[in-house]
Amino acid sequence: MWRFRKFSLGLVRPQTVTALLAALLVIGGFLLSPKIIRPAQVASVPIIRPISPHMVKAAAIELPAPLDCGKVPCIALTFDDGPSPEITPQVLDILDRHHVKATFFLIGSRVPGNEALLRRMHADGQEIGNHSWSHRDMTTLSPDEVEQEVSQTQQVIAAAGVPVPRLFRPPYGAVDEMVRSHVPLTVLAWNVDPEDWNTKKPQKIIDEVLSHAKPGAIVDMHDIRQPSADALDPILTSLEQSYRIVTVSQLLDIPSGQPGVFYGR
Ligand code: ZN
């Protein structure tokens, strides 16, 4: 009673103290409580319906830093048919020296035994795509075989400890409606073909690439032959003067699982 009387005589009355304590408890509880999700927020969360297990995994892949290739002249170099224990490390070394990222479309059956190379690609920031298991013309296969070619390659790449690809490049660029509808990945072709597989002369490859280079181009090369590796350094030195050299995903800014066939920007 004495304390109450003292309080009541001063500026702070017991009712005020009680009110302040209650207010502190409410504020403290609000700050410490988990984020409150209101019905309106729940309703605004988009519902994603994955088409296949591949796309579920692909959705988790981190994309490279955003770069607007609609405003800056970009070009994407791609390397098919690897990994090759002899040539791929040379290509990676050259890309690394130039601080350049490219996209590698791997043949699944060539991955076993070369898993460390895949891990290096990923650690270097290179993009990894799927180029089928056995490099057959997909348009000549049954739908089941097409699915098998793609999924087996996805599995062996994922088993190497790198992100599962979200891009598929059909061998020989052969794609039709059947292939498209049975490949749950974005299909990537090219629009600059130096035919590096068809020559032993690096200079011919260099001339072909540089004479056809243009903003938005996707250049198709192969990291399984020495002339291609020998041509790469001069190609990069020249392209760097006019272009940002980027991965296919950066070039096209493709949302994960985007259907369709892309040849360039
Ligand atoms: Zn190929």
PDB file of N, CA and C in Angstrom, residues 162-242:
ATOM      1  N   VAL A 162      27.876 -32.301 -59.647  1.00  0.00           N
ATOM      2  CA  VAL A 162      27.647 -30.955 -60.189  1.00  0.00           C
ATOM      3  C   VAL A 162      26.151 -30.791 -60.461  1.00  0.00           C
ATOM      4  N   PRO A 163      25.672 -29.548 -60.617  1.00  0.00           N
ATOM      5  CA  PRO A 163      24.231 -29.368 -60.851  1.00  0.00           C
ATOM      6  C   PRO A 163      23.760 -30.098 -62.106  1.00  0.00           C
ATOM      7  N   VAL A 164      22.591 -30.672 -62.009  1.00  0.00           N
ATOM      8  CA  VAL A 164      22.033 -31.402 -63.143  1.00  0.00           C
ATOM      9  C   VAL A 164      21.670 -30.392 -64.242  1.00  0.00           C
ATOM     10  N   PRO A 165      21.991 -30.692 -65.511  1.00  0.00           N
ATOM     11  CA  PRO A 165      21.774 -29.701 -66.577  1.00  0.00           C
ATOM     12  C   PRO A 165      20.306 -29.325 -66.779  1.00  0.00           C
ATOM     13  N   ARG A 166      20.110 -28.128 -67.289  1.00  0.00           N
ATOM     14  CA  ARG A 166      18.768 -27.699 -67.689  1.00  0.00           C
ATOM     15  C   ARG A 166      18.707 -27.451 -69.194  1.00  0.00           C
ATOM     16  N   LEU A 167      19.845 -27.650 -69.867  1.00  0.00           N
ATOM     17  CA  LEU A 167      19.912 -27.444 -71.313  1.00  0.00           C
ATOM     18  C   LEU A 167      20.272 -28.745 -72.007  1.00  0.00           C
ATOM     19  N   PHE A 168      19.654 -28.971 -73.161  1.00  0.00           N
ATOM     20  CA  PHE A 168      19.945 -30.164 -73.957  1.00  0.00           C
ATOM     21  C   PHE A 168      20.312 -29.737 -75.370  1.00  0.00           C
ATOM     22  N   ARG A 169      21.424 -30.275 -75.858  1.00  0.00           N
ATOM     23  CA  ARG A 169      21.765 -30.039 -77.267  1.00  0.00           C
ATOM     24  C   ARG A 169      21.639 -31.364 -77.999  1.00  0.00           C
ATOM     25  N   PRO A 170      20.724 -31.441 -78.963  1.00  0.00           N
ATOM     26  CA  PRO A 170      20.557 -32.703 -79.695  1.00  0.00           C
ATOM     27  C   PRO A 170      21.766 -32.957 -80.598  1.00  0.00           C
ATOM     28  N   PRO A 171      22.295 -34.188 -80.611  1.00  0.00           N
ATOM     29  CA  PRO A 171      23.393 -34.501 -81.538  1.00  0.00           C
ATOM     30  C   PRO A 171      22.995 -34.143 -82.975  1.00  0.00           C
ATOM     31  N   TYR A 172      23.901 -33.570 -83.711  1.00  0.00           N
ATOM     32  CA  TYR A 172      23.715 -33.140 -85.107  1.00  0.00           C
ATOM     33  C   TYR A 172      22.656 -32.028 -85.230  1.00  0.00           C
ATOM     34  N   GLY A 173      22.197 -31.507 -84.112  1.00  0.00           N
ATOM     35  CA  GLY A 173      21.142 -30.494 -84.162  1.00  0.00           C
ATOM     36  C   GLY A 173      19.805 -31.073 -84.609  1.00  0.00           C
ATOM     37  N   ALA A 174      19.711 -32.404 -84.601  1.00  0.00           N
ATOM     38  CA  ALA A 174      18.503 -33.062 -85.123  1.00  0.00           C
ATOM     39  C   ALA A 174      17.397 -33.056 -84.069  1.00  0.00           C
ATOM     40  N   VAL A 175      16.354 -32.311 -84.350  1.00  0.00           N
ATOM     41  CA  VAL A 175      15.247 -32.223 -83.397  1.00  0.00           C
ATOM     42  C   VAL A 175      13.931 -32.130 -84.169  1.00  0.00           C
ATOM     43  N   ASP A 176      12.928 -32.823 -83.677  1.00  0.00           N
ATOM     44  CA  ASP A 176      11.584 -32.704 -84.254  1.00  0.00           C
ATOM     45  C   ASP A 176      10.583 -32.630 -83.104  1.00  0.00           C
ATOM     46  N   GLU A 177       9.303 -32.655 -83.456  1.00  0.00           N
ATOM     47  CA  GLU A 177       8.272 -32.478 -82.436  1.00  0.00           C
ATOM     48  C   GLU A 177       8.325 -33.602 -81.387  1.00  0.00           C
ATOM     49  N   MET A 178       8.576 -34.822 -81.848  1.00  0.00           N
ATOM     50  CA  MET A 178       8.659 -35.952 -80.906  1.00  0.00           C
ATOM     51  C   MET A 178       9.793 -35.733 -79.900  1.00  0.00           C
ATOM     52  N   VAL A 179      10.965 -35.355 -80.417  1.00  0.00           N
ATOM     53  CA  VAL A 179      12.125 -35.147 -79.537  1.00  0.00           C
ATOM     54  C   VAL A 179      11.819 -34.018 -78.552  1.00  0.00           C
ATOM     55  N   ARG A 180      11.285 -32.936 -79.085  1.00  0.00           N
ATOM     56  CA  ARG A 180      10.981 -31.778 -78.228  1.00  0.00           C
ATOM     57  C   ARG A 180      10.037 -32.149 -77.099  1.00  0.00           C
ATOM     58  N   SER A 181       9.042 -32.944 -77.423  1.00  0.00           N
ATOM     59  CA  SER A 181       8.047 -33.234 -76.397  1.00  0.00           C
ATOM     60  C   SER A 181       8.516 -34.296 -75.397  1.00  0.00           C
ATOM     61  N   HIS A 182       9.618 -34.973 -75.688  1.00  0.00           N
ATOM     62  CA  HIS A 182      10.102 -35.981 -74.744  1.00  0.00           C
ATOM     63  C   HIS A 182      11.410 -35.592 -74.068  1.00  0.00           C
ATOM     64  N   VAL A 183      11.849 -34.381 -74.324  1.00  0.00           N
ATOM     65  CA  VAL A 183      13.047 -33.876 -73.633  1.00  0.00           C
ATOM     66  C   VAL A 183      12.583 -32.790 -72.663  1.00  0.00           C
ATOM     67  N   PRO A 184      12.685 -33.040 -71.362  1.00  0.00           N
ATOM     68  CA  PRO A 184      12.157 -32.067 -70.395  1.00  0.00           C
ATOM     69  C   PRO A 184      13.145 -30.941 -70.092  1.00  0.00           C
ATOM     70  N   LEU A 185      13.972 -30.590 -71.064  1.00  0.00           N
ATOM     71  CA  LEU A 185      14.967 -29.529 -70.885  1.00  0.00           C
ATOM     72  C   LEU A 185      14.827 -28.534 -72.032  1.00  0.00           C
ATOM     73  N   THR A 186      15.419 -27.365 -71.870  1.00  0.00           N
ATOM     74  CA  THR A 186      15.441 -26.395 -72.955  1.00  0.00           C
ATOM     75  C   THR A 186      16.401 -26.895 -74.032  1.00  0.00           C
ATOM     76  N   VAL A 187      15.960 -26.884 -75.286  1.00  0.00           N
ATOM     77  CA  VAL A 187      16.773 -27.416 -76.384  1.00  0.00           C
ATOM     78  C   VAL A 187      17.592 -26.281 -77.011  1.00  0.00           C
ATOM     79  N   LEU A 188      18.880 -26.508 -77.092  1.00  0.00           N
ATOM     80  CA  LEU A 188      19.814 -25.489 -77.549  1.00  0.00           C
ATOM     81  C   LEU A 188      20.506 -25.909 -78.824  1.00  0.00           C
ATOM     82  N   ALA A 189      20.337 -25.145 -79.870  1.00  0.00           N
ATOM     83  CA  ALA A 189      21.090 -25.414 -81.101  1.00  0.00           C
ATOM     84  C   ALA A 189      22.215 -24.379 -81.189  1.00  0.00           C
ATOM     85  N   TRP A 190      22.537 -23.901 -82.367  1.00  0.00           N
ATOM     86  CA  TRP A 190      23.608 -22.904 -82.546  1.00  0.00           C
ATOM     87  C   TRP A 190      23.327 -22.145 -83.829  1.00  0.00           C
ATOM     88  N   ASN A 191      24.020 -21.030 -84.041  1.00  0.00           N
ATOM     89  CA  ASN A 191      23.870 -20.311 -85.313  1.00  0.00           C
ATOM     90  C   ASN A 191      25.218 -19.912 -85.932  1.00  0.00           C
ATOM     91  N   VAL A 192      26.310 -20.332 -85.297  1.00  0.00           N
ATOM     92  CA  VAL A 192      27.627 -20.184 -85.929  1.00  0.00           C
ATOM     93  C   VAL A 192      28.326 -21.531 -85.844  1.00  0.00           C
ATOM     94  N   ASP A 193      28.585 -22.113 -87.024  1.00  0.00           N
ATOM     95  CA  ASP A 193      29.193 -23.450 -87.061  1.00  0.00           C
ATOM     96  C   ASP A 193      30.514 -23.401 -87.830  1.00  0.00           C
ATOM     97  N   PRO A 194      31.632 -23.342 -87.099  1.00  0.00           N
ATOM     98  CA  PRO A 194      32.923 -23.281 -87.795  1.00  0.00           C
ATOM     99  C   PRO A 194      33.378 -24.640 -88.333  1.00  0.00           C
ATOM    100  N   GLU A 195      32.564 -25.672 -88.118  1.00  0.00           N
ATOM    101  CA  GLU A 195      32.911 -27.047 -88.546  1.00  0.00           C
ATOM    102  C   GLU A 195      34.326 -27.414 -88.104  1.00  0.00           C
ATOM    103  N   ASP A 196      34.596 -27.167 -86.841  1.00  0.00           N
ATOM    104  CA  ASP A 196      35.932 -27.445 -86.300  1.00  0.00           C
ATOM    105  C   ASP A 196      36.256 -28.940 -86.311  1.00  0.00           C
ATOM    106  N   TRP A 197      35.206 -29.771 -86.370  1.00  0.00           N
ATOM    107  CA  TRP A 197      35.405 -31.222 -86.410  1.00  0.00           C
ATOM    108  C   TRP A 197      35.898 -31.682 -87.787  1.00  0.00           C
ATOM    109  N   ASN A 198      35.853 -30.761 -88.756  1.00  0.00           N
ATOM    110  CA  ASN A 198      36.087 -31.135 -90.143  1.00  0.00           C
ATOM    111  C   ASN A 198      37.419 -30.608 -90.684  1.00  0.00           C
ATOM    112  N   THR A 199      38.284 -30.112 -89.796  1.00  0.00           N
ATOM    113  CA  THR A 199      39.558 -29.575 -90.275  1.00  0.00           C
ATOM    114  C   THR A 199      40.668 -29.850 -89.267  1.00  0.00           C
ATOM    115  N   LYS A 200      41.890 -29.900 -89.764  1.00  0.00           N
ATOM    116  CA  LYS A 200      43.046 -30.036 -88.872  1.00  0.00           C
ATOM    117  C   LYS A 200      43.735 -28.699 -88.689  1.00  0.00           C
ATOM    118  N   LYS A 201      43.220 -27.647 -89.346  1.00  0.00           N
ATOM    119  CA  LYS A 201      43.896 -26.355 -89.330  1.00  0.00           C
ATOM    120  C   LYS A 201      43.227 -25.386 -88.351  1.00  0.00           C
ATOM    121  N   PRO A 202      43.900 -25.073 -87.246  1.00  0.00           N
ATOM    122  CA  PRO A 202      43.319 -24.115 -86.297  1.00  0.00           C
ATOM    123  C   PRO A 202      42.974 -22.785 -86.961  1.00  0.00           C
ATOM    124  N   GLN A 203      43.807 -22.333 -87.907  1.00  0.00           N
ATOM    125  CA  GLN A 203      43.554 -21.024 -88.531  1.00  0.00           C
ATOM    126  C   GLN A 203      42.208 -20.991 -89.249  1.00  0.00           C
ATOM    127  N   LYS A 204      41.833 -22.126 -89.826  1.00  0.00           N
ATOM    128  CA  LYS A 204      40.540 -22.188 -90.531  1.00  0.00           C
ATOM    129  C   LYS A 204      39.388 -22.001 -89.523  1.00  0.00           C
ATOM    130  N   ILE A 205      39.559 -22.622 -88.358  1.00  0.00           N
ATOM    131  CA  ILE A 205      38.526 -22.497 -87.318  1.00  0.00           C
ATOM    132  C   ILE A 205      38.457 -21.045 -86.832  1.00  0.00           C
ATOM    133  N   ILE A 206      39.616 -20.458 -86.612  1.00  0.00           N
ATOM    134  CA  ILE A 206      39.667 -19.054 -86.155  1.00  0.00           C
ATOM    135  C   ILE A 206      38.953 -18.156 -87.167  1.00  0.00           C
ATOM    136  N   ASP A 207      39.301 -18.309 -88.451  1.00  0.00           N
ATOM    137  CA  ASP A 207      38.697 -17.465 -89.493  1.00  0.00           C
ATOM    138  C   ASP A 207      37.188 -17.653 -89.552  1.00  0.00           C
ATOM    139  N   GLU A 208      36.742 -18.898 -89.459  1.00  0.00           N
ATOM    140  CA  GLU A 208      35.295 -19.180 -89.535  1.00  0.00           C
ATOM    141  C   GLU A 208      34.542 -18.511 -88.384  1.00  0.00           C
ATOM    142  N   VAL A 209      35.082 -18.661 -87.177  1.00  0.00           N
ATOM    143  CA  VAL A 209      34.386 -18.090 -86.014  1.00  0.00           C
ATOM    144  C   VAL A 209      34.362 -16.568 -86.119  1.00  0.00           C
ATOM    145  N   LEU A 210      35.514 -15.981 -86.392  1.00  0.00           N
ATOM    146  CA  LEU A 210      35.587 -14.512 -86.373  1.00  0.00           C
ATOM    147  C   LEU A 210      34.796 -13.875 -87.510  1.00  0.00           C
ATOM    148  N   SER A 211      34.743 -14.553 -88.670  1.00  0.00           N
ATOM    149  CA  SER A 211      34.016 -13.951 -89.786  1.00  0.00           C
ATOM    150  C   SER A 211      32.498 -14.058 -89.608  1.00  0.00           C
ATOM    151  N   HIS A 212      32.044 -14.971 -88.759  1.00  0.00           N
ATOM    152  CA  HIS A 212      30.595 -15.118 -88.546  1.00  0.00           C
ATOM    153  C   HIS A 212      30.129 -14.609 -87.186  1.00  0.00           C
ATOM    154  N   ALA A 213      31.058 -14.109 -86.398  1.00  0.00           N
ATOM    155  CA  ALA A 213      30.687 -13.624 -85.059  1.00  0.00           C
ATOM    156  C   ALA A 213      29.714 -12.452 -85.179  1.00  0.00           C
ATOM    157  N   LYS A 214      28.718 -12.453 -84.293  1.00  0.00           N
ATOM    158  CA  LYS A 214      27.739 -11.356 -84.276  1.00  0.00           C
ATOM    159  C   LYS A 214      27.098 -11.341 -82.882  1.00  0.00           C
ATOM    160  N   PRO A 215      26.542 -10.218 -82.479  1.00  0.00           N
ATOM    161  CA  PRO A 215      25.905 -10.192 -81.162  1.00  0.00           C
ATOM    162  C   PRO A 215      24.788 -11.231 -81.084  1.00  0.00           C
ATOM    163  N   GLY A 216      24.744 -11.967 -79.987  1.00  0.00           N
ATOM    164  CA  GLY A 216      23.697 -12.968 -79.791  1.00  0.00           C
ATOM    165  C   GLY A 216      24.019 -14.328 -80.379  1.00  0.00           C
ATOM    166  N   ALA A 217      25.234 -14.475 -80.949  1.00  0.00           N
ATOM    167  CA  ALA A 217      25.569 -15.747 -81.599  1.00  0.00           C
ATOM    168  C   ALA A 217      25.878 -16.846 -80.585  1.00  0.00           C
ATOM    169  N   ILE A 218      25.541 -18.070 -80.981  1.00  0.00           N
ATOM    170  CA  ILE A 218      25.960 -19.263 -80.243  1.00  0.00           C
ATOM    171  C   ILE A 218      26.895 -20.027 -81.169  1.00  0.00           C
ATOM    172  N   VAL A 219      28.162 -20.126 -80.770  1.00  0.00           N
ATOM    173  CA  VAL A 219      29.189 -20.778 -81.595  1.00  0.00           C
ATOM    174  C   VAL A 219      29.329 -22.231 -81.144  1.00  0.00           C
ATOM    175  N   ASP A 220      29.319 -23.127 -82.130  1.00  0.00           N
ATOM    176  CA  ASP A 220      29.398 -24.564 -81.814  1.00  0.00           C
ATOM    177  C   ASP A 220      30.807 -25.079 -82.085  1.00  0.00           C
ATOM    178  N   MET A 221      31.515 -25.464 -81.010  1.00  0.00           N
ATOM    179  CA  MET A 221      32.844 -26.060 -81.167  1.00  0.00           C
ATOM    180  C   MET A 221      32.876 -27.395 -80.422  1.00  0.00           C
ATOM    181  N   HIS A 222      34.019 -28.053 -80.438  1.00  0.00           N
ATOM    182  CA  HIS A 222      34.128 -29.390 -79.844  1.00  0.00           C
ATOM    183  C   HIS A 222      35.409 -29.489 -79.024  1.00  0.00           C
ATOM    184  N   ASP A 223      35.276 -29.940 -77.775  1.00  0.00           N
ATOM    185  CA  ASP A 223      36.469 -30.047 -76.923  1.00  0.00           C
ATOM    186  C   ASP A 223      37.005 -31.482 -76.920  1.00  0.00           C
ATOM    187  N   ILE A 224      37.075 -32.044 -78.137  1.00  0.00           N
ATOM    188  CA  ILE A 224      37.620 -33.411 -78.260  1.00  0.00           C
ATOM    189  C   ILE A 224      38.722 -33.474 -79.317  1.00  0.00           C
ATOM    190  N   ARG A 225      39.026 -32.314 -79.945  1.00  0.00           N
ATOM    191  CA  ARG A 225      40.032 -32.337 -81.006  1.00  0.00           C
ATOM    192  C   ARG A 225      41.058 -31.224 -80.779  1.00  0.00           C
ATOM    193  N   GLN A 226      42.320 -31.559 -81.030  1.00  0.00           N
ATOM    194  CA  GLN A 226      43.406 -30.609 -80.760  1.00  0.00           C
ATOM    195  C   GLN A 226      43.283 -29.293 -81.550  1.00  0.00           C
ATOM    196  N   PRO A 227      42.924 -29.350 -82.845  1.00  0.00           N
ATOM    197  CA  PRO A 227      42.835 -28.069 -83.582  1.00  0.00           C
ATOM    198  C   PRO A 227      41.857 -27.084 -82.938  1.00  0.00           C
ATOM    199  N   SER A 228      40.782 -27.592 -82.354  1.00  0.00           N
ATOM    200  CA  SER A 228      39.804 -26.709 -81.705  1.00  0.00           C
ATOM    201  C   SER A 228      40.428 -26.036 -80.490  1.00  0.00           C
ATOM    202  N   ALA A 229      41.175 -26.805 -79.698  1.00  0.00           N
ATOM    203  CA  ALA A 229      41.841 -26.232 -78.519  1.00  0.00           C
ATOM    204  C   ALA A 229      42.883 -25.209 -78.962  1.00  0.00           C
ATOM    205  N   ASP A 230      43.606 -25.522 -80.051  1.00  0.00           N
ATOM    206  CA  ASP A 230      44.656 -24.614 -80.527  1.00  0.00           C
ATOM    207  C   ASP A 230      44.073 -23.306 -81.077  1.00  0.00           C
ATOM    208  N   ALA A 231      42.843 -23.369 -81.559  1.00  0.00           N
ATOM    209  CA  ALA A 231      42.211 -22.165 -82.127  1.00  0.00           C
ATOM    210  C   ALA A 231      41.634 -21.250 -81.051  1.00  0.00           C
ATOM    211  N   LEU A 232      41.434 -21.782 -79.865  1.00  0.00           N
ATOM    212  CA  LEU A 232      40.639 -21.060 -78.869  1.00  0.00           C
ATOM    213  C   LEU A 232      41.283 -19.772 -78.366  1.00  0.00           C
ATOM    214  N   ASP A 233      42.574 -19.832 -78.061  1.00  0.00           N
ATOM    215  CA  ASP A 233      43.203 -18.631 -77.499  1.00  0.00           C
ATOM    216  C   ASP A 233      43.099 -17.423 -78.449  1.00  0.00           C
ATOM    217  N   PRO A 234      43.490 -17.568 -79.727  1.00  0.00           N
ATOM    218  CA  PRO A 234      43.331 -16.418 -80.639  1.00  0.00           C
ATOM    219  C   PRO A 234      41.879 -15.993 -80.829  1.00  0.00           C
ATOM    220  N   ILE A 235      40.962 -16.956 -80.812  1.00  0.00           N
ATOM    221  CA  ILE A 235      39.532 -16.602 -80.952  1.00  0.00           C
ATOM    222  C   ILE A 235      39.104 -15.707 -79.787  1.00  0.00           C
ATOM    223  N   LEU A 236      39.472 -16.105 -78.580  1.00  0.00           N
ATOM    224  CA  LEU A 236      39.075 -15.319 -77.408  1.00  0.00           C
ATOM    225  C   LEU A 236      39.731 -13.943 -77.426  1.00  0.00           C
ATOM    226  N   THR A 237      41.021 -13.913 -77.756  1.00  0.00           N
ATOM    227  CA  THR A 237      41.742 -12.632 -77.783  1.00  0.00           C
ATOM    228  C   THR A 237      41.040 -11.659 -78.712  1.00  0.00           C
ATOM    229  N   SER A 238      40.559 -12.153 -79.846  1.00  0.00           N
ATOM    230  CA  SER A 238      39.894 -11.283 -80.801  1.00  0.00           C
ATOM    231  C   SER A 238      38.469 -10.923 -80.355  1.00  0.00           C
ATOM    232  N   LEU A 239      37.694 -11.934 -79.946  1.00  0.00           N
ATOM    233  CA  LEU A 239      36.296 -11.669 -79.574  1.00  0.00           C
ATOM    234  C   LEU A 239      36.194 -10.718 -78.381  1.00  0.00           C
ATOM    235  N   GLU A 240      37.161 -10.827 -77.489  1.00  0.00           N
ATOM    236  CA  GLU A 240      37.131  -9.994 -76.278  1.00  0.00           C
ATOM    237  C   GLU A 240      37.147  -8.497 -76.588  1.00  0.00           C
ATOM    238  N   GLN A 241      37.649  -8.141 -77.776  1.00  0.00           N
ATOM    239  CA  GLN A 241      37.705  -6.721 -78.140  1.00  0.00           C
ATOM    240  C   GLN A 241      36.298  -6.149 -78.310  1.00  0.00           C
ATOM    241  N   SER A 242      35.360  -6.984 -78.769  1.00  0.00           N
ATOM    242  CA  SER A 242      34.041  -6.452 -79.131  1.00  0.00           C
ATOM    243  C   SER A 242      32.873  -7.058 -78.357  1.00  0.00           C
TER     244      SER A 242
END
